[in-house]
mmCIF file of C-alpha atoms in Angstrom:
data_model
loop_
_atom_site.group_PDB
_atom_site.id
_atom_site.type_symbol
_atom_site.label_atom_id
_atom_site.label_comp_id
_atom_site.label_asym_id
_atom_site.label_seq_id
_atom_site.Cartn_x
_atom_site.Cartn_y
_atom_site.Cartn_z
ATOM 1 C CA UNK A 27 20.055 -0.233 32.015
ATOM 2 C CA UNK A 28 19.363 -3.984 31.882
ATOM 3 C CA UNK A 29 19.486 -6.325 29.113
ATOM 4 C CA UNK A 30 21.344 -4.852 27.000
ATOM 5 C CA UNK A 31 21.378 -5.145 23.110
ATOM 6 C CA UNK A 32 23.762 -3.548 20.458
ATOM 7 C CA UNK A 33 22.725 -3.053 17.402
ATOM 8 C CA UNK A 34 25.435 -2.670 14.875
ATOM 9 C CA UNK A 35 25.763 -3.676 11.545
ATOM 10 C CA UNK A 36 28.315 -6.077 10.013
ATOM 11 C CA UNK A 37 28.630 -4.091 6.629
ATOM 12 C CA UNK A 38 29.426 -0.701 8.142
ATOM 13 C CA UNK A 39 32.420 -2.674 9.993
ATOM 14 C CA UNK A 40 33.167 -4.475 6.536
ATOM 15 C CA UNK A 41 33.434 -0.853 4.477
ATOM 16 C CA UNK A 42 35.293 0.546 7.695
ATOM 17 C CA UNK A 43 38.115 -1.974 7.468
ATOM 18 C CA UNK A 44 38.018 -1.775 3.720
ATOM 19 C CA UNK A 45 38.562 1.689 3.862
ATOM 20 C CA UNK A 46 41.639 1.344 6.218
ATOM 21 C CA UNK A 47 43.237 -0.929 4.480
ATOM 22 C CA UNK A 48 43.037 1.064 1.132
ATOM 23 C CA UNK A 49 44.342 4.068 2.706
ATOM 24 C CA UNK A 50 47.339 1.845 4.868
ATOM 25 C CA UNK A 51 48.061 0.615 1.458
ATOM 26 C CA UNK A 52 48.603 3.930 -0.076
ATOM 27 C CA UNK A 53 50.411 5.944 2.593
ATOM 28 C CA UNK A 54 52.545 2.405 2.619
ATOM 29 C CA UNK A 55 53.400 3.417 -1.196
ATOM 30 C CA UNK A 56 54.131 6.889 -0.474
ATOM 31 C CA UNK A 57 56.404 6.109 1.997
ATOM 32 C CA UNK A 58 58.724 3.576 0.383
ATOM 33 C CA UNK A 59 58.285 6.439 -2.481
ATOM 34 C CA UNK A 60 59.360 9.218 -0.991
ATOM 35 C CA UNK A 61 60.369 8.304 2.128
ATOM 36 C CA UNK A 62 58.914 8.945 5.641
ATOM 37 C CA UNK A 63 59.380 12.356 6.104
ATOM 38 C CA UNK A 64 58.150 13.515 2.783
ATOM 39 C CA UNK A 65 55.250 11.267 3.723
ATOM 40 C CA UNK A 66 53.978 13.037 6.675
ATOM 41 C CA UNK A 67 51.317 15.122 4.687
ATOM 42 C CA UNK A 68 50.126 11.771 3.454
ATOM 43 C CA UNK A 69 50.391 9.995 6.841
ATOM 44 C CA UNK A 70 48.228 12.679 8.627
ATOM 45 C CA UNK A 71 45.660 13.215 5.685
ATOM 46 C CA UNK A 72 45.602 9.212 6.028
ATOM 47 C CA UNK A 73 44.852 9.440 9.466
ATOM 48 C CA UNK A 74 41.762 12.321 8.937
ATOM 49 C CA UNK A 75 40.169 9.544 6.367
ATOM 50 C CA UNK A 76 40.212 6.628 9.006
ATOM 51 C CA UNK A 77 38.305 8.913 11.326
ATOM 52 C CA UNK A 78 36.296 10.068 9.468
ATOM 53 C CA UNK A 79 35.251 6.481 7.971
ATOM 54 C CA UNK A 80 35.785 5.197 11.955
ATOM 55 C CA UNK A 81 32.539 7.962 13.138
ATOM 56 C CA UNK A 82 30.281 7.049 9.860
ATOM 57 C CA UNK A 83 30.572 3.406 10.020
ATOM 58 C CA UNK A 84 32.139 2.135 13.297
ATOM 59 C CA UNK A 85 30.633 4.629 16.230
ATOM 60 C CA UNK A 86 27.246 4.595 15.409
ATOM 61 C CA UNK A 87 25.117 1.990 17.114
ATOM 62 C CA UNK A 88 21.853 1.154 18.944
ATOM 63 C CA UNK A 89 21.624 0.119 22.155
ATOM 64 C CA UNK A 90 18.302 -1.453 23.151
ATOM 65 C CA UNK A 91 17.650 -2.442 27.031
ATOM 66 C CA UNK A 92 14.923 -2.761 28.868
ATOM 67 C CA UNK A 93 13.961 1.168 30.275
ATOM 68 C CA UNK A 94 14.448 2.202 26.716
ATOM 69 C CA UNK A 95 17.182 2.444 23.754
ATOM 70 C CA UNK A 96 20.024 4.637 23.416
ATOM 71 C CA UNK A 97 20.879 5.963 19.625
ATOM 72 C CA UNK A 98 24.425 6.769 18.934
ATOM 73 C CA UNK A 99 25.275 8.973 16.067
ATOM 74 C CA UNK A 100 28.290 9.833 14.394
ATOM 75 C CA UNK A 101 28.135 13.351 16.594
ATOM 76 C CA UNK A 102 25.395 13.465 18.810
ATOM 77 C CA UNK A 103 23.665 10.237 21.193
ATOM 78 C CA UNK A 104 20.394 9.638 22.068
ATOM 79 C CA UNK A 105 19.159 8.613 25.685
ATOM 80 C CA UNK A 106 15.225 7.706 25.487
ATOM 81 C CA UNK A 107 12.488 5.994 27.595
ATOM 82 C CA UNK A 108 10.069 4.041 26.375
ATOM 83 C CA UNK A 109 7.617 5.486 28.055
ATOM 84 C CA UNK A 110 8.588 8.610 26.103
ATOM 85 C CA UNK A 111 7.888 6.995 22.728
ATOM 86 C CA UNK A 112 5.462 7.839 20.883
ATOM 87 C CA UNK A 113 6.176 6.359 17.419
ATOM 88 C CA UNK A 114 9.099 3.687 16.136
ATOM 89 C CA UNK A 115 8.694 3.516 12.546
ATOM 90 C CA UNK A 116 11.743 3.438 9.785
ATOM 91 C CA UNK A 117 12.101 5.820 6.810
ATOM 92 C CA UNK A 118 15.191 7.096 5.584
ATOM 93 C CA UNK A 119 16.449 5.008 8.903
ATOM 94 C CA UNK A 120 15.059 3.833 11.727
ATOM 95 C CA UNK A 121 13.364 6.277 14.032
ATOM 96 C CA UNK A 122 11.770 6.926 17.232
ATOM 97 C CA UNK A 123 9.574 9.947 18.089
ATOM 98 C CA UNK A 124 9.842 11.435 21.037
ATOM 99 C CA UNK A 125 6.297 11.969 23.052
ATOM 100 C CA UNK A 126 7.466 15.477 24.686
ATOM 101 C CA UNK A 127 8.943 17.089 22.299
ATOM 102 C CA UNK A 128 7.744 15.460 19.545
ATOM 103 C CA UNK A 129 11.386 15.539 18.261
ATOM 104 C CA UNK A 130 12.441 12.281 15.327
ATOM 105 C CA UNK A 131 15.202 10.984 16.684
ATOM 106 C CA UNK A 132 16.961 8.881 13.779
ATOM 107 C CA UNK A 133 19.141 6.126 14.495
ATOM 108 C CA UNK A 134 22.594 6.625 11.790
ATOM 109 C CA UNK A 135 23.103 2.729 12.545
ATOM 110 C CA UNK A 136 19.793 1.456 11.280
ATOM 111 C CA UNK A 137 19.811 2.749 7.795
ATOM 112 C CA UNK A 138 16.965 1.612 5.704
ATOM 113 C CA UNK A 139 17.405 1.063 1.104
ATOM 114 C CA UNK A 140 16.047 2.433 -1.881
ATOM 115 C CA UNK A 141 12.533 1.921 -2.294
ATOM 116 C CA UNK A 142 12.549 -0.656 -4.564
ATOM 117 C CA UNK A 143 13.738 -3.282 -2.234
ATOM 118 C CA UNK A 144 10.448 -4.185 -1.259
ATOM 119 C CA UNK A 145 9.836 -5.477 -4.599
ATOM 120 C CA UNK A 146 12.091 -8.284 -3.696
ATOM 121 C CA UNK A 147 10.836 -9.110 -0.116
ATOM 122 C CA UNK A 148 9.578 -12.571 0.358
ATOM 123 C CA UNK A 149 6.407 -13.201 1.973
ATOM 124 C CA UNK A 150 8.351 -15.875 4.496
ATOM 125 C CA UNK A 151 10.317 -13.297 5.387
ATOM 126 C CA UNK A 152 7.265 -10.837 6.757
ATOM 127 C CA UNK A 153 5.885 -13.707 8.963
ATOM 128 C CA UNK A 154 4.943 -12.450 12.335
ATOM 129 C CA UNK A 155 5.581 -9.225 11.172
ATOM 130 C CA UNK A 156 2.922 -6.182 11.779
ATOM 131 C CA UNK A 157 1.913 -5.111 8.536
ATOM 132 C CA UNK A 158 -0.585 -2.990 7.633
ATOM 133 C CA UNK A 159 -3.665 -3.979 6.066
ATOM 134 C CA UNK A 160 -2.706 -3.388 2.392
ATOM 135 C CA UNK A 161 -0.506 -6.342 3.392
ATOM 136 C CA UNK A 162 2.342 -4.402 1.747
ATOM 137 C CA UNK A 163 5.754 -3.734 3.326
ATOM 138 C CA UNK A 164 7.951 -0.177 3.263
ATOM 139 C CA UNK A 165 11.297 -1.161 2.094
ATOM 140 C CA UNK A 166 12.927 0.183 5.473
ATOM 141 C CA UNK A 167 10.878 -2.156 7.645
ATOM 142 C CA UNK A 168 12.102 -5.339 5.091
ATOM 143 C CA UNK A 169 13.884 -7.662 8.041
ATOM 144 C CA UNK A 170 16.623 -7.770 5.751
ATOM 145 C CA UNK A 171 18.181 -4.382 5.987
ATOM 146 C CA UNK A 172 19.281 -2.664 8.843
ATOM 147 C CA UNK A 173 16.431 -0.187 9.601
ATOM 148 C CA UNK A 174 14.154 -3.119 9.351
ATOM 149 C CA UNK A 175 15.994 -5.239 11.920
ATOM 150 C CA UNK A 176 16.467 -2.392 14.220
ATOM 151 C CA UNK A 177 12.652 -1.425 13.965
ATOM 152 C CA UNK A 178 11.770 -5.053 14.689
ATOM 153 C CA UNK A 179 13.972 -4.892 17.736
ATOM 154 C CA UNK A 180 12.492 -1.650 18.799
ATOM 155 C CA UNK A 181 9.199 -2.622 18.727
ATOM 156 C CA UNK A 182 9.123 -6.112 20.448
ATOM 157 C CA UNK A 183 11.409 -4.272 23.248
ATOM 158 C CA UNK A 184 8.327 -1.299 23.496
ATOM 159 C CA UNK A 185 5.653 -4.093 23.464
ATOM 160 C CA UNK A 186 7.647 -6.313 26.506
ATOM 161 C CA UNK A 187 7.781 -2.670 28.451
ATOM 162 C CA UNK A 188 4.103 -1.880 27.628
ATOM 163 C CA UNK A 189 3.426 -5.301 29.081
ATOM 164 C CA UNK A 190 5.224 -4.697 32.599
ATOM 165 C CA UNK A 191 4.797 -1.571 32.998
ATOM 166 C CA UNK A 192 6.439 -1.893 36.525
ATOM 167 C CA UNK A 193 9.650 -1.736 35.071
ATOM 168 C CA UNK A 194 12.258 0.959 35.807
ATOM 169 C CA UNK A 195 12.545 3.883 33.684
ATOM 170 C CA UNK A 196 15.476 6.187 32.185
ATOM 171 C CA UNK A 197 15.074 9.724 30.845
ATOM 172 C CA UNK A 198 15.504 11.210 28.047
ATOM 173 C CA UNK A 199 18.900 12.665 27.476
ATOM 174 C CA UNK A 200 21.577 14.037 24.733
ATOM 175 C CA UNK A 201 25.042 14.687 24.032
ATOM 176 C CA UNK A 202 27.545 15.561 22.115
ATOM 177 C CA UNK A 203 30.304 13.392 20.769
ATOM 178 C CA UNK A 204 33.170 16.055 21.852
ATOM 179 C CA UNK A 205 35.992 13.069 21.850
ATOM 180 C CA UNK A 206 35.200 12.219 18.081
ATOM 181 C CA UNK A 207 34.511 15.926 17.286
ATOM 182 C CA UNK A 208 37.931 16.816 19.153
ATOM 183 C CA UNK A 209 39.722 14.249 17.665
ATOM 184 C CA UNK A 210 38.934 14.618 14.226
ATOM 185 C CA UNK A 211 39.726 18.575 14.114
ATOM 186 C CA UNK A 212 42.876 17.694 15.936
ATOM 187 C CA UNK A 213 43.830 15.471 13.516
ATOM 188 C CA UNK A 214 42.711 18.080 10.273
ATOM 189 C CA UNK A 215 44.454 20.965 11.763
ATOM 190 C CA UNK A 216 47.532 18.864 11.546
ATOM 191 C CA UNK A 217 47.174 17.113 8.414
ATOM 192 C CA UNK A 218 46.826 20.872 6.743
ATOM 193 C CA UNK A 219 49.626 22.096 9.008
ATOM 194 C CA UNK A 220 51.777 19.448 7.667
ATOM 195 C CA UNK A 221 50.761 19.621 4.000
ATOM 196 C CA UNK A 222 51.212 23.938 4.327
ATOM 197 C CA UNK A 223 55.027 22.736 6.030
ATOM 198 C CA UNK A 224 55.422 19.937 3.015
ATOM 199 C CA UNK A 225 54.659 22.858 -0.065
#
């Protein structure tokens, strides 16, 4: 993998610290409350939230290098080629189709808005931009959202690989996220183990 690029958005970082400090706040209450032992329900259903918010908004990223782009979801990544893609386009999120299996591989980093955010797309802002020959946009491809940016990524990275096609190559791969899955049972089994203990 060379050149690497990570593709992460600032607003799933900004909700993810949000989120931590909210529930540091309240298990803080509890505690000078009721104390720190009476607290330990709170303090390990505390620590299941962070988790959780840590694998929706923190984990997931994109990866883009040279041989291809690796997608990493909240459970599962994504190793893939470009020479073994056959479509990037952006939907419900950015997306690349694999040629093989023909699988959609979305990217949980690169999410795209509503539909109507196209209404409010500028045309200085589509400049350079492929767009069909209606001349209208999608709302996920808008260079203002994530999908969008991540699409726009994708594709100049596919077209520079097109263009040398001497260029190495990686194949496709996936796997599972077993330290996040691991991790957050852990941490459930004893957040109800301690609230069963606690009533």
């Amino acid at each position: 993998m060379t050149n690497l690029e990570i593709f992460r958005p600032k607003s799933g970082i900004f909700m993810a610290l949000l989120a931590f400090f909210a529930v540091s706040a309240l298990v803080s209450i509890n505690i000078m409350d009721y104390g720190f032992i009476n607290s330990i329900s709170a303090i390990a259903w505390g620590l299941v939230v962070c988790a959780t918010f840590y694998l929706i908004f923190v984990h997931p990223k994109v990866i883009f290098f040279d041989e291809g782009l690796m997608i990493i979801n909240p459970l599962q990544s994504f190793t893939v080629g470009w020479h073994e893609v056959e479509e990037i386009d952006a939907r419900y999120t950015m997306y690349v189709i694999h040629s093989q299996t023909r699988e959609k591989i979305h990217a949980f980093a690169a999410q795209a808005p509503g539909r109507y955010h196209s209404r409010t797309v500028h045309p200085n802002e589509v400049k350079g931009m492929r767009v069909g020959d209606s001349g209208i946009i999608r709302a996920g491809e808008s260079p203002r959202t994530s999908s969008g940016a991540a699409t726009a990524i994708a594709r100049n990275r596919f077209d520079q690989f097109k263009r040398f096609e001497g260029q190495g190559k990686v194949n496709y791969d996936s796997s599972w996220n077993f330290n996040g899955i691991t991790l957050f049972l852990a941490l459930t089994i004893v957040a109800v183990l301690a609230q069963v203990m606690h009533s």
